[in-house]
Amino acid sequence: MSSFKKDLASEESRLENVSSDVVKFALANGADECEVNIGAVKGLSVSCRDQDIENIEFNRDNGMSITVYKDKRSGAVSTNDLSLDSIHEAVLSAINLAGYSDPDPCSGLCDKDLICDSFKDLNLVFDNNVDADFAASKALELDKMAEEQKVKGIKKSDGSSFSSYLYTTVISNSNGFTKARSSSSVSADITMLGESDGKMQRASGSSIARSIEDIYTSQRILDEAYEKTLLKLNSRKIATGKYNVIFTRSAVQSLWGSFSSAISGGALYRNRSFLCNYLGKQVLSDKISIYEDPFVLKGLGSRNYDSDGVRVTASDIVKDGMLEQYLLATYSGRKLGIKSNGHASGIHNWYISFKDGTCSFDELLSKAGEGVVVTGLMGQGIDLVSGNYSRGAEGYYFKDGKFVHAVDGITIAGNLKDMFLNMEAMADDFDERYKIQTGSILIPDMTVSGD
């Protein structure tokens, strides 16, 4: 075993012992149940601008949250001081707070039969061995390459960065569950400035991975930044009307994010979702299925258990447009009268598929014929209760399946329920940088507000 893995195993063991001792102390001082979460992070980030190092940030931090339950009343506290005295004081404060809260029959730890007791090696941790000198060299490399490569329409770099982090979380509760989970992350990015007719535009290229070996080359990151920036230049307005709209693989992430929020237990038991009471009913086009796999090696959404300690499973979320399950944590599941299915930490790795298969992005443009490609969204115009959707957007207008000109300052409007049902086709341009694996998606006849 390498020294990195030995040191990590030792630190995980230490934090597991700390968290389990906290649980014991809470029970000894009157708590009926207790759950402890510890989050630890260490790493660094280097940014540069104009080929000079702008900032170097080192991060080494620990935090603990403690939740106790007594007579179905809960109290929660958090602390960044993991000294024994501070922890004991925090526990006693949580127990005291519980005495002032109202009883809640749905509160408490997860059901014992749902606790994760089998742990797969998901290959989430790597000794990336990144120090400040290396991170600075990679950030500077991106900035210098951008300066040396003269691309028409590109004015200059607006800054680059490189970072590396190691995260460790520990969950311990009085049901007998104590487990540490570690993961690594490396990322690099650069933002380019473009100019046309005196109007500036900016866009970024980036890469993120568990292992430094999987980070994109600097040239690939630059090429993405160039392409995205150049697509924004020479923008013109379009008339208000109905358009076929293609959400690119990055822009469509926000749509799937809204969908996951709408089927999450917290929104459902509060009646704050347009998909309340839709379990077993059609929520997407019957062409679409969503499969969730928490056990993907190196996956950005991979895990063995959620933040309640509940085991996760690979399963269908949507099958042929029909909603197979809600996303439930322990508490939200009890409020809805359904057992948790391991989603206290949100979604895991999602795979979107179309029954008719996928096509290339160019073929998707040809299929749509004429319309708007949305490359970016802005604003908060989403009402999850009604599903009403209205967001600012940028992208480009296309005709006969070909790029015509960039557009910005437009608004895309509709209703999420209709948008999900009307998704017509998907491209095969999946992006491993997201935990939702989806291609660009065509939604016909959407309202676009322009001039």
XYZ file of C-alpha atoms in Angstrom:
451
model
C 0.000 0.000 0.000
C 1.351 3.447 -0.951
C 2.085 6.023 1.735
C -0.782 8.161 0.351
C -3.296 5.358 0.877
C -1.863 4.487 4.284
C -2.119 8.104 5.423
C -5.651 8.387 4.050
C -6.756 5.149 5.714
C -5.297 6.375 8.999
C -7.119 9.724 8.738
C -10.397 8.014 7.842
C -10.019 5.695 10.838
C -9.300 8.641 13.129
C -12.397 10.521 11.979
C -14.532 7.389 12.262
C -13.394 6.973 15.884
C -14.124 10.631 16.615
C -17.622 10.417 15.157
C -18.523 7.147 16.887
C -17.305 8.566 20.235
C -19.601 11.560 19.718
C -22.565 9.228 19.206
C -21.716 7.349 22.408
C -21.392 10.604 24.350
C -24.780 11.814 23.086
C -26.534 8.593 24.095
C -24.844 8.662 27.505
C -26.206 12.175 28.061
C -29.854 11.522 27.331
C -30.277 11.388 23.553
C -32.475 8.610 22.161
C -30.704 8.694 18.791
C -27.771 10.569 17.334
C -26.204 11.120 13.923
C -22.843 12.746 13.235
C -21.499 13.992 9.916
C -17.881 15.074 9.482
C -16.638 16.806 6.352
C -12.915 17.283 5.727
C -11.229 18.852 2.729
C -7.668 19.627 1.792
C -6.223 20.928 -1.429
C -5.275 24.010 -3.366
C -6.322 26.241 -6.226
C -4.117 28.504 -8.353
C -5.419 31.207 -10.678
C -3.526 33.400 -13.086
C -4.211 36.381 -15.322
C -2.053 38.085 -17.942
C 0.500 35.263 -17.508
C 1.067 36.130 -13.840
C -0.017 34.158 -10.807
C -2.983 36.011 -9.353
C -3.947 33.873 -6.394
C -2.902 30.701 -4.557
C -5.417 29.282 -2.097
C -4.628 26.424 0.265
C -7.559 24.766 1.963
C -7.472 22.393 4.912
C -10.692 22.366 6.853
C -12.859 20.143 9.037
C -16.457 20.533 10.059
C -18.883 18.463 12.116
C -22.660 18.486 12.306
C -24.454 16.714 15.143
C -28.162 15.864 15.202
C -29.782 14.329 18.254
C -33.312 13.008 18.749
C -35.136 12.766 22.058
C -38.819 11.912 22.355
C -39.138 12.541 18.595
C -37.775 16.037 19.082
C -34.587 17.030 17.273
C -31.717 19.395 17.917
C -28.831 20.106 15.561
C -25.567 21.992 15.924
C -22.355 22.295 13.935
C -18.761 23.115 14.801
C -15.439 23.535 13.039
C -13.546 22.901 16.276
C -13.006 19.152 16.676
C -11.355 19.390 20.073
C -12.951 17.154 22.731
C -14.275 20.021 24.852
C -15.829 21.772 21.860
C -17.489 18.570 20.653
C -18.936 17.764 24.060
C -20.264 21.306 24.381
C -21.876 20.993 20.933
C -23.543 17.692 21.839
C -24.992 19.085 25.059
C -26.241 22.144 23.159
C -27.974 19.893 20.612
C -29.665 17.899 23.388
C -30.780 21.139 25.017
C -32.157 22.468 21.721
C -34.130 19.269 21.207
C -36.059 20.040 24.374
C -37.404 23.222 22.782
C -38.451 21.760 19.426
C -41.830 20.315 18.583
C -42.162 16.530 18.364
C -42.244 15.138 14.835
C -43.291 11.502 14.282
C -41.273 11.411 11.040
C -37.997 12.468 12.639
C -35.194 10.090 13.537
C -32.583 7.892 11.936
C -33.138 5.752 8.868
C -34.755 2.325 9.198
C -32.198 -0.289 10.229
C -33.094 -2.608 7.368
C -32.082 0.103 4.881
C -28.575 0.697 6.254
C -25.763 0.052 3.789
C -23.692 -2.971 4.799
C -21.853 -3.708 1.544
C -19.270 -1.346 0.103
C -17.953 -1.486 -3.454
C -14.612 0.042 -4.414
C -15.769 2.780 -6.798
C -12.278 4.063 -7.603
C -12.984 7.600 -6.414
C -9.627 8.441 -4.807
C -6.315 9.130 -6.530
C -2.982 10.415 -5.314
C -2.877 13.304 -7.751
C 0.250 14.693 -6.107
C -0.480 18.296 -7.064
C 1.565 20.950 -5.286
C 1.493 24.732 -5.751
C 4.323 24.711 -8.302
C 2.606 22.102 -10.475
C -0.812 23.802 -10.272
C 0.774 27.164 -11.117
C 2.572 25.674 -14.105
C -0.664 24.195 -15.491
C -2.634 27.435 -15.022
C 0.183 29.465 -16.613
C 0.437 26.997 -19.475
C -3.193 27.610 -20.391
C -2.777 31.395 -20.200
C 0.460 31.430 -22.214
C -0.923 29.153 -24.923
C -3.924 31.476 -25.248
C -1.568 34.441 -25.697
C 0.570 32.657 -28.291
C -2.290 31.293 -30.402
C -3.724 34.145 -32.439
C -7.350 33.328 -33.214
C -9.426 35.797 -35.200
C -12.151 37.279 -33.026
C -10.418 36.312 -29.771
C -9.029 39.304 -27.904
C -7.262 37.705 -24.909
C -7.506 35.336 -21.974
C -9.638 36.487 -19.068
C -7.884 34.173 -16.621
C -7.176 30.504 -16.019
C -7.016 28.217 -13.007
C -5.999 24.761 -11.852
C -7.099 23.057 -8.635
C -6.876 19.757 -6.800
C -8.830 18.626 -3.740
C -9.278 15.577 -1.542
C -12.598 15.250 0.281
C -13.420 12.942 3.187
C -16.861 12.579 4.751
C -17.809 10.418 7.715
C -21.284 9.376 8.790
C -21.878 7.748 12.159
C -25.202 7.069 13.860
C -26.635 5.186 16.790
C -28.037 2.496 14.482
C -24.500 1.151 14.360
C -23.446 2.705 11.078
C -20.015 4.350 10.889
C -18.254 4.813 7.561
C -15.769 7.177 5.941
C -15.870 8.012 2.234
C -13.100 9.824 0.366
C -12.935 11.212 -3.161
C -10.501 13.280 -5.167
C -11.112 16.025 -7.705
C -8.869 17.828 -10.204
C -10.023 20.647 -12.462
C -8.686 23.180 -14.953
C -10.352 26.008 -16.848
C -9.761 29.140 -18.883
C -12.044 31.990 -19.924
C -11.520 33.786 -23.230
C -12.624 37.262 -24.265
C -13.879 37.820 -27.784
C -14.767 41.070 -29.520
C -16.858 42.063 -32.520
C -18.145 45.528 -33.432
C -16.942 46.818 -30.082
C -19.034 44.272 -28.159
C -17.225 41.905 -25.809
C -18.188 38.285 -25.169
C -16.657 35.660 -22.907
C -16.862 31.898 -22.578
C -14.893 29.154 -20.867
C -13.362 25.779 -21.497
C -12.884 23.372 -18.615
C -12.149 19.875 -17.446
C -12.857 18.013 -14.212
C -12.018 14.454 -13.210
C -11.184 12.225 -10.263
C -7.678 11.544 -11.567
C -5.181 13.964 -13.067
C -4.610 11.411 -15.823
C -8.167 12.029 -17.032
C -7.927 15.829 -17.262
C -8.223 17.169 -20.811
C -5.088 18.480 -22.491
C -4.563 22.237 -22.323
C -5.193 22.496 -26.063
C -8.547 20.706 -25.781
C -9.613 23.061 -22.981
C -8.515 26.058 -25.055
C -10.296 24.818 -28.155
C -13.556 24.560 -26.226
C -13.129 28.114 -24.909
C -12.389 29.398 -28.432
C -15.367 27.626 -29.973
C -17.842 28.777 -27.346
C -16.575 32.370 -27.428
C -16.601 32.633 -31.224
C -20.177 31.313 -31.316
C -21.243 34.378 -29.306
C -19.748 37.016 -31.622
C -21.741 39.188 -34.044
C -24.999 38.459 -32.270
C -28.258 39.760 -33.682
C -31.826 39.848 -32.499
C -34.559 37.504 -33.681
C -38.263 38.142 -33.889
C -40.544 36.931 -31.127
C -42.305 33.740 -32.111
C -42.459 29.951 -31.992
C -39.179 28.162 -32.643
C -37.722 24.704 -32.565
C -35.296 24.914 -29.633
C -32.240 22.724 -29.132
C -30.799 22.795 -25.623
C -27.118 21.888 -25.874
C -25.726 19.145 -23.664
C -24.618 21.759 -21.105
C -27.773 23.897 -21.217
C -30.068 20.878 -20.896
C -28.428 19.997 -17.582
C -30.558 22.696 -15.944
C -33.733 21.118 -17.336
C -32.840 17.746 -15.859
C -31.949 19.541 -12.627
C -35.457 21.012 -12.533
C -36.906 17.565 -13.204
C -34.949 15.998 -10.342
C -36.117 18.802 -8.030
C -39.723 18.217 -9.073
C -39.582 14.498 -8.135
C -37.622 15.036 -4.901
C -39.345 14.138 -1.668
C -38.841 17.549 -0.059
C -40.795 19.350 -2.778
C -43.428 16.616 -2.963
C -44.451 16.385 0.684
C -44.656 20.182 0.835
C -46.871 20.162 -2.297
C -44.326 22.419 -3.996
C -43.979 20.484 -7.242
C -45.941 20.290 -10.466
C -45.323 16.527 -10.376
C -47.085 15.780 -7.091
C -49.041 12.505 -7.332
C -47.379 11.517 -10.602
C -45.777 8.276 -9.419
C -46.532 5.609 -12.016
C -47.754 8.210 -14.504
C -46.269 9.695 -17.645
C -43.939 12.619 -16.964
C -41.644 12.562 -20.017
C -42.035 11.745 -23.681
C -42.652 8.007 -24.038
C -39.365 7.884 -25.985
C -37.321 8.729 -22.888
C -35.970 6.614 -20.039
C -33.680 7.627 -17.169
C -31.461 5.007 -15.568
C -29.541 5.741 -12.393
C -26.286 3.923 -11.614
C -24.499 4.912 -8.379
C -21.708 2.388 -8.944
C -19.886 3.822 -11.957
C -16.116 3.677 -11.479
C -14.685 7.209 -11.134
C -18.226 8.556 -11.495
C -18.872 12.105 -10.332
C -22.156 10.929 -8.789
C -20.982 7.556 -7.491
C -21.489 6.363 -3.917
C -22.489 3.300 -1.888
C -24.854 5.096 0.496
C -26.512 8.452 0.939
C -26.032 10.977 3.745
C -28.540 9.049 5.915
C -26.444 5.874 5.603
C -29.097 4.257 3.384
C -27.753 1.940 0.695
C -28.233 3.058 -2.888
C -29.251 0.915 -5.851
C -29.034 1.011 -9.622
C -32.553 1.383 -10.977
C -34.896 3.086 -13.426
C -36.114 6.550 -12.468
C -38.225 6.891 -15.599
C -39.083 4.052 -17.996
C -40.604 4.892 -21.390
C -41.774 8.219 -19.997
C -43.393 6.734 -16.861
C -42.156 7.850 -13.443
C -40.932 4.741 -11.622
C -39.872 6.328 -8.316
C -39.534 9.544 -6.389
C -36.178 10.654 -4.969
C -36.595 10.050 -1.253
C -34.539 10.572 1.873
C -35.507 9.114 5.240
C -37.547 12.097 6.414
C -39.274 12.913 3.105
C -40.084 9.233 2.602
C -41.812 9.048 5.981
C -43.781 12.213 5.235
C -45.029 10.546 2.038
C -45.518 7.121 3.588
C -42.844 5.542 1.363
C -39.482 4.122 2.427
C -36.309 5.995 1.561
C -34.566 4.903 -1.632
C -31.183 6.445 -0.848
C -31.477 9.983 -2.203
C -30.666 12.067 0.868
C -27.565 13.231 -1.052
C -29.459 14.007 -4.249
C -29.181 12.144 -7.522
C -26.406 9.763 -8.516
C -25.186 9.087 -12.072
C -28.103 9.513 -14.487
C -28.199 8.124 -18.023
C -30.777 9.611 -20.376
C -31.790 7.417 -23.307
C -34.175 7.758 -26.265
C -36.108 4.756 -27.551
C -35.476 5.820 -31.146
C -31.751 6.135 -30.503
C -29.541 9.182 -30.843
C -28.063 11.077 -33.774
C -25.127 13.399 -34.287
C -25.553 17.048 -33.339
C -25.458 18.053 -37.016
C -28.199 15.529 -37.740
C -30.232 17.006 -34.885
C -29.888 20.441 -36.506
C -30.995 19.004 -39.836
C -33.951 17.261 -38.200
C -35.088 20.520 -36.621
C -34.442 22.467 -39.830
C -34.796 25.957 -38.380
C -34.779 27.341 -34.866
C -32.605 28.361 -31.947
C -29.759 26.509 -30.261
C -29.563 27.475 -26.584
C -26.002 27.344 -25.268
C -26.537 29.199 -21.999
C -29.357 30.097 -19.621
C -29.652 32.797 -16.981
C -32.145 34.041 -14.429
C -34.361 32.261 -11.923
C -37.635 32.131 -13.840
C -38.734 28.648 -12.808
C -41.881 28.091 -10.741
C -41.637 24.489 -9.561
C -45.217 24.528 -8.256
C -46.872 25.348 -11.572
C -44.030 24.305 -13.877
C -44.032 27.713 -15.562
C -40.661 28.353 -17.184
C -39.183 31.636 -18.379
C -35.430 32.151 -18.568
C -33.033 34.423 -20.342
C -30.935 32.635 -22.927
C -28.112 32.959 -25.425
C -27.092 30.796 -28.351
C -27.575 31.013 -32.090
C -30.190 30.947 -34.823
C -29.952 28.196 -37.439
C -31.741 27.557 -40.730
C -31.664 24.560 -43.058
C -29.684 22.824 -40.332
C -26.858 25.402 -40.511
C -25.567 28.131 -38.201
C -26.763 31.598 -39.275
C -25.869 34.029 -36.486
C -25.452 34.318 -32.730
C -28.348 35.539 -30.590
C -28.518 36.881 -27.055
C -30.977 38.808 -24.934
C -33.773 36.352 -25.691
C -36.204 34.644 -23.333
C -37.333 31.019 -23.597
C -40.807 30.427 -22.168
C -43.090 27.450 -21.647
C -44.221 24.993 -19.030
C -41.893 22.269 -17.798
C -44.633 19.646 -17.915
C -45.157 20.303 -21.628
C -41.431 20.677 -22.313
C -40.653 17.269 -20.831
C -43.498 15.592 -22.710
C -42.503 17.246 -26.005
C -38.811 16.321 -26.050
C -38.483 14.970 -29.575
C -34.907 13.854 -30.198
C -31.451 13.717 -28.633
C -27.924 13.974 -30.007
C -25.117 11.625 -29.042
C -22.795 14.402 -27.759
C -22.648 13.129 -24.165
C -20.239 14.851 -21.783
C -18.373 12.885 -19.093
C -17.921 16.084 -17.051
C -21.497 15.835 -15.753
C -23.167 13.271 -13.532
C -26.226 13.526 -15.774
C -25.266 11.868 -19.039
C -27.389 13.482 -21.704
C -26.962 14.710 -25.233
C -28.391 17.915 -26.693
C -32.189 17.747 -26.846
C -34.720 19.133 -29.321
C -38.010 20.592 -28.058
C -40.177 21.896 -30.927
C -42.458 24.936 -31.023
C -41.293 26.824 -27.948
C -42.033 30.496 -27.357
C -38.952 32.688 -27.802
C -39.149 36.373 -26.997
C -36.757 38.546 -29.010
C -37.483 41.850 -30.705
